[in-house]
PDB file of C-alpha atoms in Angstrom:
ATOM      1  CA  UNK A   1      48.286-187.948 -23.347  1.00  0.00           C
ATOM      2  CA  UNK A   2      46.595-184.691 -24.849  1.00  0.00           C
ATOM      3  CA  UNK A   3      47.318-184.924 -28.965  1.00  0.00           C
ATOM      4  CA  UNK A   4      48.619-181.890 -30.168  1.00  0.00           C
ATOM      5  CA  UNK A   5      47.085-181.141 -34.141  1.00  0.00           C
ATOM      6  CA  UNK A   6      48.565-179.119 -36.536  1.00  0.00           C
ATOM      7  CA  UNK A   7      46.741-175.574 -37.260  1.00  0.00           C
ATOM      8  CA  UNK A   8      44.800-175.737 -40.487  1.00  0.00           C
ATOM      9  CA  UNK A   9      45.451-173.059 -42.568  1.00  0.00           C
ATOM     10  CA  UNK A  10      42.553-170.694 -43.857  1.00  0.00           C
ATOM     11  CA  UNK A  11      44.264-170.165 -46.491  1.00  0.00           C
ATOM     12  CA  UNK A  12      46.536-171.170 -48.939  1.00  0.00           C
ATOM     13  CA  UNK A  13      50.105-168.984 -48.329  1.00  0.00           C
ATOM     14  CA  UNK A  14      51.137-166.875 -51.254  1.00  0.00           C
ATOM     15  CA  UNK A  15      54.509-167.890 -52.724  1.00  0.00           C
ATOM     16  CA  UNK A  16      56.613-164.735 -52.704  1.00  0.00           C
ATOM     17  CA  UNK A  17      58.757-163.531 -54.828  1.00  0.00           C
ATOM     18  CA  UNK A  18      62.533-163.550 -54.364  1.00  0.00           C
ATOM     19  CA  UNK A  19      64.657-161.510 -56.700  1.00  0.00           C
ATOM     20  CA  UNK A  20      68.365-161.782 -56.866  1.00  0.00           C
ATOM     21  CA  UNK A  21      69.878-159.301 -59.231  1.00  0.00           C
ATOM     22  CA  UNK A  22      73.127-159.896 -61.001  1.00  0.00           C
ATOM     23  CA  UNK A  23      75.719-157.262 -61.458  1.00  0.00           C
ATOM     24  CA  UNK A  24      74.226-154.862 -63.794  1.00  0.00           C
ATOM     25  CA  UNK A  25      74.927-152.546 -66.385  1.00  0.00           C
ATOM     26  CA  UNK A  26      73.820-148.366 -66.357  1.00  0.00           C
ATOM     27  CA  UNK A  27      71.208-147.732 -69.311  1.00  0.00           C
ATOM     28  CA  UNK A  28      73.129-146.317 -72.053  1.00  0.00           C
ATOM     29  CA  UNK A  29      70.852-143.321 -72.831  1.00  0.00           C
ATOM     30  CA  UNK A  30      68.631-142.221 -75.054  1.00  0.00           C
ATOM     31  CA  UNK A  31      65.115-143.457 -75.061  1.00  0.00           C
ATOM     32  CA  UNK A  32      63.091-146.870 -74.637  1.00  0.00           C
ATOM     33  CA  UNK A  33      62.745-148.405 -77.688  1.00  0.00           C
ATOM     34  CA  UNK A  34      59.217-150.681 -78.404  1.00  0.00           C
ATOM     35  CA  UNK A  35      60.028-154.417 -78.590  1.00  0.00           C
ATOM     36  CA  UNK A  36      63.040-153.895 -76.855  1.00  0.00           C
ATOM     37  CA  UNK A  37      65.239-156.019 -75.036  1.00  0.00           C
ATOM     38  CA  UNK A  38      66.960-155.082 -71.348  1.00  0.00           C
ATOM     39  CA  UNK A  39      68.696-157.139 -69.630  1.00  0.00           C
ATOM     40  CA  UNK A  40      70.868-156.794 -66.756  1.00  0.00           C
ATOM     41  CA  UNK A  41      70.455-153.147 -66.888  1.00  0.00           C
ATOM     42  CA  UNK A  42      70.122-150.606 -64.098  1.00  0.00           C
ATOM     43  CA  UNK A  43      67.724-147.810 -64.335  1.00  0.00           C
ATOM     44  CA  UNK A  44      68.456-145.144 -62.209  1.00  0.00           C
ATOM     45  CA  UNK A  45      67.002-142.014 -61.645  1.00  0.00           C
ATOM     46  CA  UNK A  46      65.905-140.875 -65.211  1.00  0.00           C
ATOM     47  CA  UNK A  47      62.888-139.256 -66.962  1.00  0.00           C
ATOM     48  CA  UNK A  48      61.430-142.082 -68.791  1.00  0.00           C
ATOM     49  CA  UNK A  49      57.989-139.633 -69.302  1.00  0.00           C
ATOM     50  CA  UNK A  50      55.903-139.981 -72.515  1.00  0.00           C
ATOM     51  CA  UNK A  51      58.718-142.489 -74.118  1.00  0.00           C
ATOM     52  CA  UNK A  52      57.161-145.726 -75.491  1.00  0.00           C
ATOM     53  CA  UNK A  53      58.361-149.079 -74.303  1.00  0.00           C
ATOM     54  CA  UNK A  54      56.007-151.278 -75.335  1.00  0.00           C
ATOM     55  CA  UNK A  55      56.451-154.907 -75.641  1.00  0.00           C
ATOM     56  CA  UNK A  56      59.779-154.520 -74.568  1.00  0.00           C
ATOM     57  CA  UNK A  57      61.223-157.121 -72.341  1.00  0.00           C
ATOM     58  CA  UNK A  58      62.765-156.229 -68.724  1.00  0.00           C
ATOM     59  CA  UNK A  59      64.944-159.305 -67.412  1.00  0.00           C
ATOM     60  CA  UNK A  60      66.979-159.041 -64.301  1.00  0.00           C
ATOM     61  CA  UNK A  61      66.650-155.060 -64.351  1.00  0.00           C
ATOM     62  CA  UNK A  62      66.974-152.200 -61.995  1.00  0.00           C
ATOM     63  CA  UNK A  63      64.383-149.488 -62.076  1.00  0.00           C
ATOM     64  CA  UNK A  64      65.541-146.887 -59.405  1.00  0.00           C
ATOM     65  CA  UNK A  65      63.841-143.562 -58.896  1.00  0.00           C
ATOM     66  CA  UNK A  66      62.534-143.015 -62.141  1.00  0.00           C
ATOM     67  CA  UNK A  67      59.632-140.689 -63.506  1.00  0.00           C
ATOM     68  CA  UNK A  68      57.681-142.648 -65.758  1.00  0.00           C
ATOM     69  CA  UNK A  69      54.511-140.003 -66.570  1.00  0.00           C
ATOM     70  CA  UNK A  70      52.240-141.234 -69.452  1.00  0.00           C
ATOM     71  CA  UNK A  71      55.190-143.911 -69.894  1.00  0.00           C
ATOM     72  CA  UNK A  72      53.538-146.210 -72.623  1.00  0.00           C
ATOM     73  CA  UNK A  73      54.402-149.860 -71.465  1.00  0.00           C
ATOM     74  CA  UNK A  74      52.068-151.446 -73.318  1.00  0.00           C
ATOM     75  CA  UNK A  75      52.402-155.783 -73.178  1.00  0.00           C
ATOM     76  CA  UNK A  76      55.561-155.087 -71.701  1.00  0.00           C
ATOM     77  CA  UNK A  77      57.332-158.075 -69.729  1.00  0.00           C
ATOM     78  CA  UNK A  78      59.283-157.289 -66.545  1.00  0.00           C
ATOM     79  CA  UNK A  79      61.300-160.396 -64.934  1.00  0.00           C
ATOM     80  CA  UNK A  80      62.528-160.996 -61.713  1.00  0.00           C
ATOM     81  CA  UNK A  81      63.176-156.828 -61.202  1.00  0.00           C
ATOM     82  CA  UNK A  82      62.676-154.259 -58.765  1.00  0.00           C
ATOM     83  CA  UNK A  83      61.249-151.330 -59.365  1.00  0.00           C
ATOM     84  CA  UNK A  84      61.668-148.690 -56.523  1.00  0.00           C
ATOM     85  CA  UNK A  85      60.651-145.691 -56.537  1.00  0.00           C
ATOM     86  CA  UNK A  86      58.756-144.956 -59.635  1.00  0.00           C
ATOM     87  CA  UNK A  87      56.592-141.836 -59.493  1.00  0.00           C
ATOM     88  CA  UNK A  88      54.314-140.519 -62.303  1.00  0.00           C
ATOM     89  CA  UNK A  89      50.455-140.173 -63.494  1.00  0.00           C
ATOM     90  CA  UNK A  90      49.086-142.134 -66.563  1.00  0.00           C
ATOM     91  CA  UNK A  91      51.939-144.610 -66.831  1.00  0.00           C
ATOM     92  CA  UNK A  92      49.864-147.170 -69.488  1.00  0.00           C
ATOM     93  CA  UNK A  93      51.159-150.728 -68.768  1.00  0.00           C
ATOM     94  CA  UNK A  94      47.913-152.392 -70.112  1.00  0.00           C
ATOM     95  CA  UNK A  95      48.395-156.117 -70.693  1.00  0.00           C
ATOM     96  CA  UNK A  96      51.793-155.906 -69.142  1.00  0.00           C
ATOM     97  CA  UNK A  97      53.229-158.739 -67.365  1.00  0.00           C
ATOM     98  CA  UNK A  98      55.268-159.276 -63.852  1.00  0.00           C
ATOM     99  CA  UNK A  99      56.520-161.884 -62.841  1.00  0.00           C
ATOM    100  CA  UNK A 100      59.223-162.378 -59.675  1.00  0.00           C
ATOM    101  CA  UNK A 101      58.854-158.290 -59.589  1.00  0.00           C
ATOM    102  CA  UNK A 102      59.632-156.372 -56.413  1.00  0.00           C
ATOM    103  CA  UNK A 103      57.950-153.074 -56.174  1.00  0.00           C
ATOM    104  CA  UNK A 104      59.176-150.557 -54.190  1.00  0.00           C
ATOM    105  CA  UNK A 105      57.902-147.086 -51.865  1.00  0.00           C
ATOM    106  CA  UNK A 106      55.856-146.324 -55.736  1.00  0.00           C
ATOM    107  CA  UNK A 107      54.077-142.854 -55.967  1.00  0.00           C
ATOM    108  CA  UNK A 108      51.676-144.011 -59.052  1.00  0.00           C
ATOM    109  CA  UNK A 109      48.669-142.677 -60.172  1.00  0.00           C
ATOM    110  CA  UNK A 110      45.738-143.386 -62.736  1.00  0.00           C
ATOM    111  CA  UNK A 111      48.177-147.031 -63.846  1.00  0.00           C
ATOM    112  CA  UNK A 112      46.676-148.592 -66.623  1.00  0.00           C
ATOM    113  CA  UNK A 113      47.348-151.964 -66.000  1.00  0.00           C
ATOM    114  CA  UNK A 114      44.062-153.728 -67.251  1.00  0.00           C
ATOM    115  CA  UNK A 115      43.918-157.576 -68.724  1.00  0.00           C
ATOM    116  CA  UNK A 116      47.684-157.447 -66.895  1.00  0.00           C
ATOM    117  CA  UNK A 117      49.231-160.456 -65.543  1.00  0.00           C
ATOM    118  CA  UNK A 118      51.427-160.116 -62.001  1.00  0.00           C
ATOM    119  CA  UNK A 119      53.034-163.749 -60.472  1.00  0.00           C
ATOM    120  CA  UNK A 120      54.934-163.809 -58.024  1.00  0.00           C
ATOM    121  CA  UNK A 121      54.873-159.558 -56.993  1.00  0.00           C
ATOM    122  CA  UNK A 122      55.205-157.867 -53.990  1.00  0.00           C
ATOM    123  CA  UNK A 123      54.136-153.741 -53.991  1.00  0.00           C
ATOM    124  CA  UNK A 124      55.507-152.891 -50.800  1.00  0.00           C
ATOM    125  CA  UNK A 125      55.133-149.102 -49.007  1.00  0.00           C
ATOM    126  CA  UNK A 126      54.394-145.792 -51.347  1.00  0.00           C
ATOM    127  CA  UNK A 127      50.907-144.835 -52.660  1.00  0.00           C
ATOM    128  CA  UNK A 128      48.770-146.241 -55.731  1.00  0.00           C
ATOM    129  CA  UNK A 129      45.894-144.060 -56.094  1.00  0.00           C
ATOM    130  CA  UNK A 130      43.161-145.182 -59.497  1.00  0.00           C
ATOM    131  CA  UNK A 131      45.027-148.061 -60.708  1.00  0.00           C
ATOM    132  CA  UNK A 132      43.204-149.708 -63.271  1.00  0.00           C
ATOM    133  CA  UNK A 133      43.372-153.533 -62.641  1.00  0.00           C
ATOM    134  CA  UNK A 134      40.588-154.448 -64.456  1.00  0.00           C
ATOM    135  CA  UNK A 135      40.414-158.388 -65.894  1.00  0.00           C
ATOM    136  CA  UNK A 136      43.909-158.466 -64.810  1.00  0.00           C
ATOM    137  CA  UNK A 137      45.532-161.907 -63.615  1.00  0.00           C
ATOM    138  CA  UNK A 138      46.978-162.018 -59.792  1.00  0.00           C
ATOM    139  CA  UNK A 139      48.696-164.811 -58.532  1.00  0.00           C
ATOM    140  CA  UNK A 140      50.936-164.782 -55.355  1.00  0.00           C
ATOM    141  CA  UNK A 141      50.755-161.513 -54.759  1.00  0.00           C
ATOM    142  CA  UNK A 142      51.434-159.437 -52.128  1.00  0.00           C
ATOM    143  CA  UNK A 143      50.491-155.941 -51.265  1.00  0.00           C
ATOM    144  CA  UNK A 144      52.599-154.863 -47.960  1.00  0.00           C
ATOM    145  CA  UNK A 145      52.379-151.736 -45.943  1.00  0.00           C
ATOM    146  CA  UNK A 146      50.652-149.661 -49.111  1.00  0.00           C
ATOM    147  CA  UNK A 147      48.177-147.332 -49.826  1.00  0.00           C
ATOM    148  CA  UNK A 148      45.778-148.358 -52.545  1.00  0.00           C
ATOM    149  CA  UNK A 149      43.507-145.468 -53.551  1.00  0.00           C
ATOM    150  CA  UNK A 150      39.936-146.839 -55.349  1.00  0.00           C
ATOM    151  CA  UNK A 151      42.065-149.539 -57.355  1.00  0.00           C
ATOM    152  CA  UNK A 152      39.757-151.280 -59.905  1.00  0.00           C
ATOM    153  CA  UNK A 153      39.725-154.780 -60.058  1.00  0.00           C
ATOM    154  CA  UNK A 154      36.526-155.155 -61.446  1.00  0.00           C
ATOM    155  CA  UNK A 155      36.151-159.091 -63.140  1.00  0.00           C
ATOM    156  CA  UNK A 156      40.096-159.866 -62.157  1.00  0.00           C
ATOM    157  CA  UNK A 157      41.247-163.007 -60.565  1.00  0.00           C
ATOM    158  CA  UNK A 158      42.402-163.072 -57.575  1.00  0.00           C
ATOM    159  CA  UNK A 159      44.716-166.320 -56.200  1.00  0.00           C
ATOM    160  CA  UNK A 160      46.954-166.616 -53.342  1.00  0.00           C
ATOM    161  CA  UNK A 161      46.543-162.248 -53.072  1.00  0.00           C
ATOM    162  CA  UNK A 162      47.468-160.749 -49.250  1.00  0.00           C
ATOM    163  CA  UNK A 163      47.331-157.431 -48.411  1.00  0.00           C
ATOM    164  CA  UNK A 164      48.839-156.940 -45.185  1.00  0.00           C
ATOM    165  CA  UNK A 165      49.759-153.665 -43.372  1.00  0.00           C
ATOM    166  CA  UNK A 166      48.133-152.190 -45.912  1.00  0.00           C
ATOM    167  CA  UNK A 167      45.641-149.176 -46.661  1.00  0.00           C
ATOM    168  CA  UNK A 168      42.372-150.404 -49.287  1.00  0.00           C
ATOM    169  CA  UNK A 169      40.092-147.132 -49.750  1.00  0.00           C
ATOM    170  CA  UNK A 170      37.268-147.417 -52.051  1.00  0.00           C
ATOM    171  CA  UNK A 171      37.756-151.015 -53.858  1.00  0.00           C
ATOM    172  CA  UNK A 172      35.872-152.382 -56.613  1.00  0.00           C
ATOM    173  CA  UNK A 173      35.795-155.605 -56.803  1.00  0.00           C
ATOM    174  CA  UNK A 174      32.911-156.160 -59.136  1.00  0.00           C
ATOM    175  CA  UNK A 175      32.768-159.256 -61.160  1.00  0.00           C
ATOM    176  CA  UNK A 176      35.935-160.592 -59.639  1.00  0.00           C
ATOM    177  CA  UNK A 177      37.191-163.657 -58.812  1.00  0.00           C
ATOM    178  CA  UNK A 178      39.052-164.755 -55.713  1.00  0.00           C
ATOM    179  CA  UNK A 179      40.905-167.965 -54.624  1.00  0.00           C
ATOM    180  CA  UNK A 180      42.941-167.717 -51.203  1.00  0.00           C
ATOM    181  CA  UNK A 181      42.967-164.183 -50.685  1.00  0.00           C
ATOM    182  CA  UNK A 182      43.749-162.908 -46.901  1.00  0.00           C
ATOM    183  CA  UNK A 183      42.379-159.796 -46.197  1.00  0.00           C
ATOM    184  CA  UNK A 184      42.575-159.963 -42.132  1.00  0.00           C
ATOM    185  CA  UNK A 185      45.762-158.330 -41.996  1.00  0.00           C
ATOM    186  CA  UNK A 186      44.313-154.829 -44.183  1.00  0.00           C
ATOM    187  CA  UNK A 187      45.108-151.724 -41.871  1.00  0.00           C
ATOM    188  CA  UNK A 188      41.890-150.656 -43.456  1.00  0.00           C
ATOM    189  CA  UNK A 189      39.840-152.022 -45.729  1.00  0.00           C
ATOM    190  CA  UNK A 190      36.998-150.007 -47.349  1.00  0.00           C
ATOM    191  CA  UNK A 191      35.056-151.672 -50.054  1.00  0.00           C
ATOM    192  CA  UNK A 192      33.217-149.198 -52.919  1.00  0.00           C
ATOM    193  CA  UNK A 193      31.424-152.131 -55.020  1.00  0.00           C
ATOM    194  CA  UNK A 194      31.732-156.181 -55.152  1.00  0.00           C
ATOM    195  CA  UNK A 195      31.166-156.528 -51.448  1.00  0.00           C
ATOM    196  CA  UNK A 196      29.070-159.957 -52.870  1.00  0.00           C
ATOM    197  CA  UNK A 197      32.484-161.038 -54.910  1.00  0.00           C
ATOM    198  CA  UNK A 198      34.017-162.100 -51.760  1.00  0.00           C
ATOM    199  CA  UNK A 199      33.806-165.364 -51.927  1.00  0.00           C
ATOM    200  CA  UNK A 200      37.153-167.170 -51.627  1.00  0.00           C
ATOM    201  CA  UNK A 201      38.279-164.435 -49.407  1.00  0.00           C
ATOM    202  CA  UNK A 202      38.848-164.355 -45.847  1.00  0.00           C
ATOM    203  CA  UNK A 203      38.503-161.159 -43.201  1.00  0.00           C
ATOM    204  CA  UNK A 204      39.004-160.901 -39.790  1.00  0.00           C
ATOM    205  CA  UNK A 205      35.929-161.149 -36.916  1.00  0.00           C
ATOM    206  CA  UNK A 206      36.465-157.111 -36.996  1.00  0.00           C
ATOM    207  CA  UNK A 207      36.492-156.385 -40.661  1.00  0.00           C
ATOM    208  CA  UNK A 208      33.207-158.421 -40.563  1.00  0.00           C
ATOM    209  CA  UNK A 209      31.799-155.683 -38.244  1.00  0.00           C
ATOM    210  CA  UNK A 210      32.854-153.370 -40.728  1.00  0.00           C
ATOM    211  CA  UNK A 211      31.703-154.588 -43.802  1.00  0.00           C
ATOM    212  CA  UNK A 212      28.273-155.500 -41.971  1.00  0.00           C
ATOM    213  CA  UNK A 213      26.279-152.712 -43.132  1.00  0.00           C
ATOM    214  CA  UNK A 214      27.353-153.630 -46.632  1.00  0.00           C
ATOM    215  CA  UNK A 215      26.919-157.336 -46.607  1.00  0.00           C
ATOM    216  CA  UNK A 216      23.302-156.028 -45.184  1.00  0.00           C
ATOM    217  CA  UNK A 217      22.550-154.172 -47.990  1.00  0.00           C
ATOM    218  CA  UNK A 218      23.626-156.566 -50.591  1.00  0.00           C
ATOM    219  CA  UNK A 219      21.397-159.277 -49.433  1.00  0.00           C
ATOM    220  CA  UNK A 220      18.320-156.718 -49.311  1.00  0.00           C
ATOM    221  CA  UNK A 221      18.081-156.319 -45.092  1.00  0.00           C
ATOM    222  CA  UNK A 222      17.110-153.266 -43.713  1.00  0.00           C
ATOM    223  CA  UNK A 223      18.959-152.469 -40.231  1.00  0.00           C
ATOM    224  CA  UNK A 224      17.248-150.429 -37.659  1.00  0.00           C
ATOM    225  CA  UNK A 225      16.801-150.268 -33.762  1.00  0.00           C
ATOM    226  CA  UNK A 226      14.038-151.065 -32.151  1.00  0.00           C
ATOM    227  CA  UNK A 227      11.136-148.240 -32.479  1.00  0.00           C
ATOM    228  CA  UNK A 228      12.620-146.679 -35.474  1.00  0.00           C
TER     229      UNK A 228
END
């Protein structure tokens, strides 16, 4: 009798998030206040450019199609939401935090989102280019079908991060940290700087291939054919 044993994960699956929203209420106008508090409120397709929402608190919200340009978000908290569609350049979300966030087809560039903390997120389709994820906190997080232009995670930590389906061009991953993060199912995975900081990763037998030249190069070998 042949024993059958259970495949041993590589590693450790990312808990993902699952937002239910209630019924929700249309924003009432006007502009974002700092400190304030939203909750059970739908979003949907406004110019939220240049307005300052810092610190405010987003609970059970709606974000749908909005601009959000040099939108200053500054420590703001967003709560098992979903944010689809946001488009802008500059939007400054430094020190933000997301937690059971959906986010949705985004058309971001140049995000500040630096000493941030995202638990529980998925970033699913659209295109990211320059976000600025430096010292920033991921846990259980997924990025899905995405394009990720030179993001910046230079010292963050990584645990439980996948990126699957998903366009990386030009990473930096210096001084990072990583626990549990799947790589294998990239699209394409291009790595700027940190090639050394993947430890605690895992990549596919191809990506390996890939990266080869640069794992060379970081450990100090020369690669040339014979005669050269």
């Amino acid at each position: 009798m042949v024993r059958r044993t259970k495949p041993v994960r590589v590693v450790e699956a990312v808990r993902r998030a699952e937002v239910r929203l209630p019924p929700l209420r249309p924003f009432d106008g006007g502009e974002l206040r700092p400190d304030g508090d939203y909750d059970g409120v739908e979003f949907k397709e406004l110019d939220l450019g240049g307005q300052d929402g810092g610190g405010a608190l987003f609970m059970d919200c709606a974000v749908t199609g909005c601009a959000v340009d040099e939108t200053r978000l500054v420590r703001a908290r967003f709560v098992d939401s979903v944010l689809t569609e946001p488009r802008g350049v500059g939007t400054d979300l430094a020190e933000a935090s997301l937690r059971d966030v959906e986010v949705v087809d985004a058309r971001l560039g140049g995000v500040q989102l630096h000493g941030g903390v995202l638990e529980r997120v998925v970033v699913r389709g659209g295109k990211i280019d320059y976000v600025n994820l430096r010292k920033a906190r991921l846990r259980d997080v997924v990025f899905e079908g995405c394009v990720l232009v030179e993001p910046d995670l230079g010292q963050a930590s990584l645990e439980r991060v996948e990126f699957r389906d998903c366009v990386v061009r030009g990473a930096d991953f210096t001084g990072a940290r990583m626990t549990d993060v799947d790589l294998r199912d990239a699209a394409e995975l291009d790595i700027a700087r940190g090639i050394e900081r993947l430890a605690g990763a895992v990549i596919s037998p191809s990506q390996l291939m890939e990266l080869a030249p640069a794992f060379a190069a970081q450990v100090g070998v020369r690669v040339a054919g014979p005669g050269e």
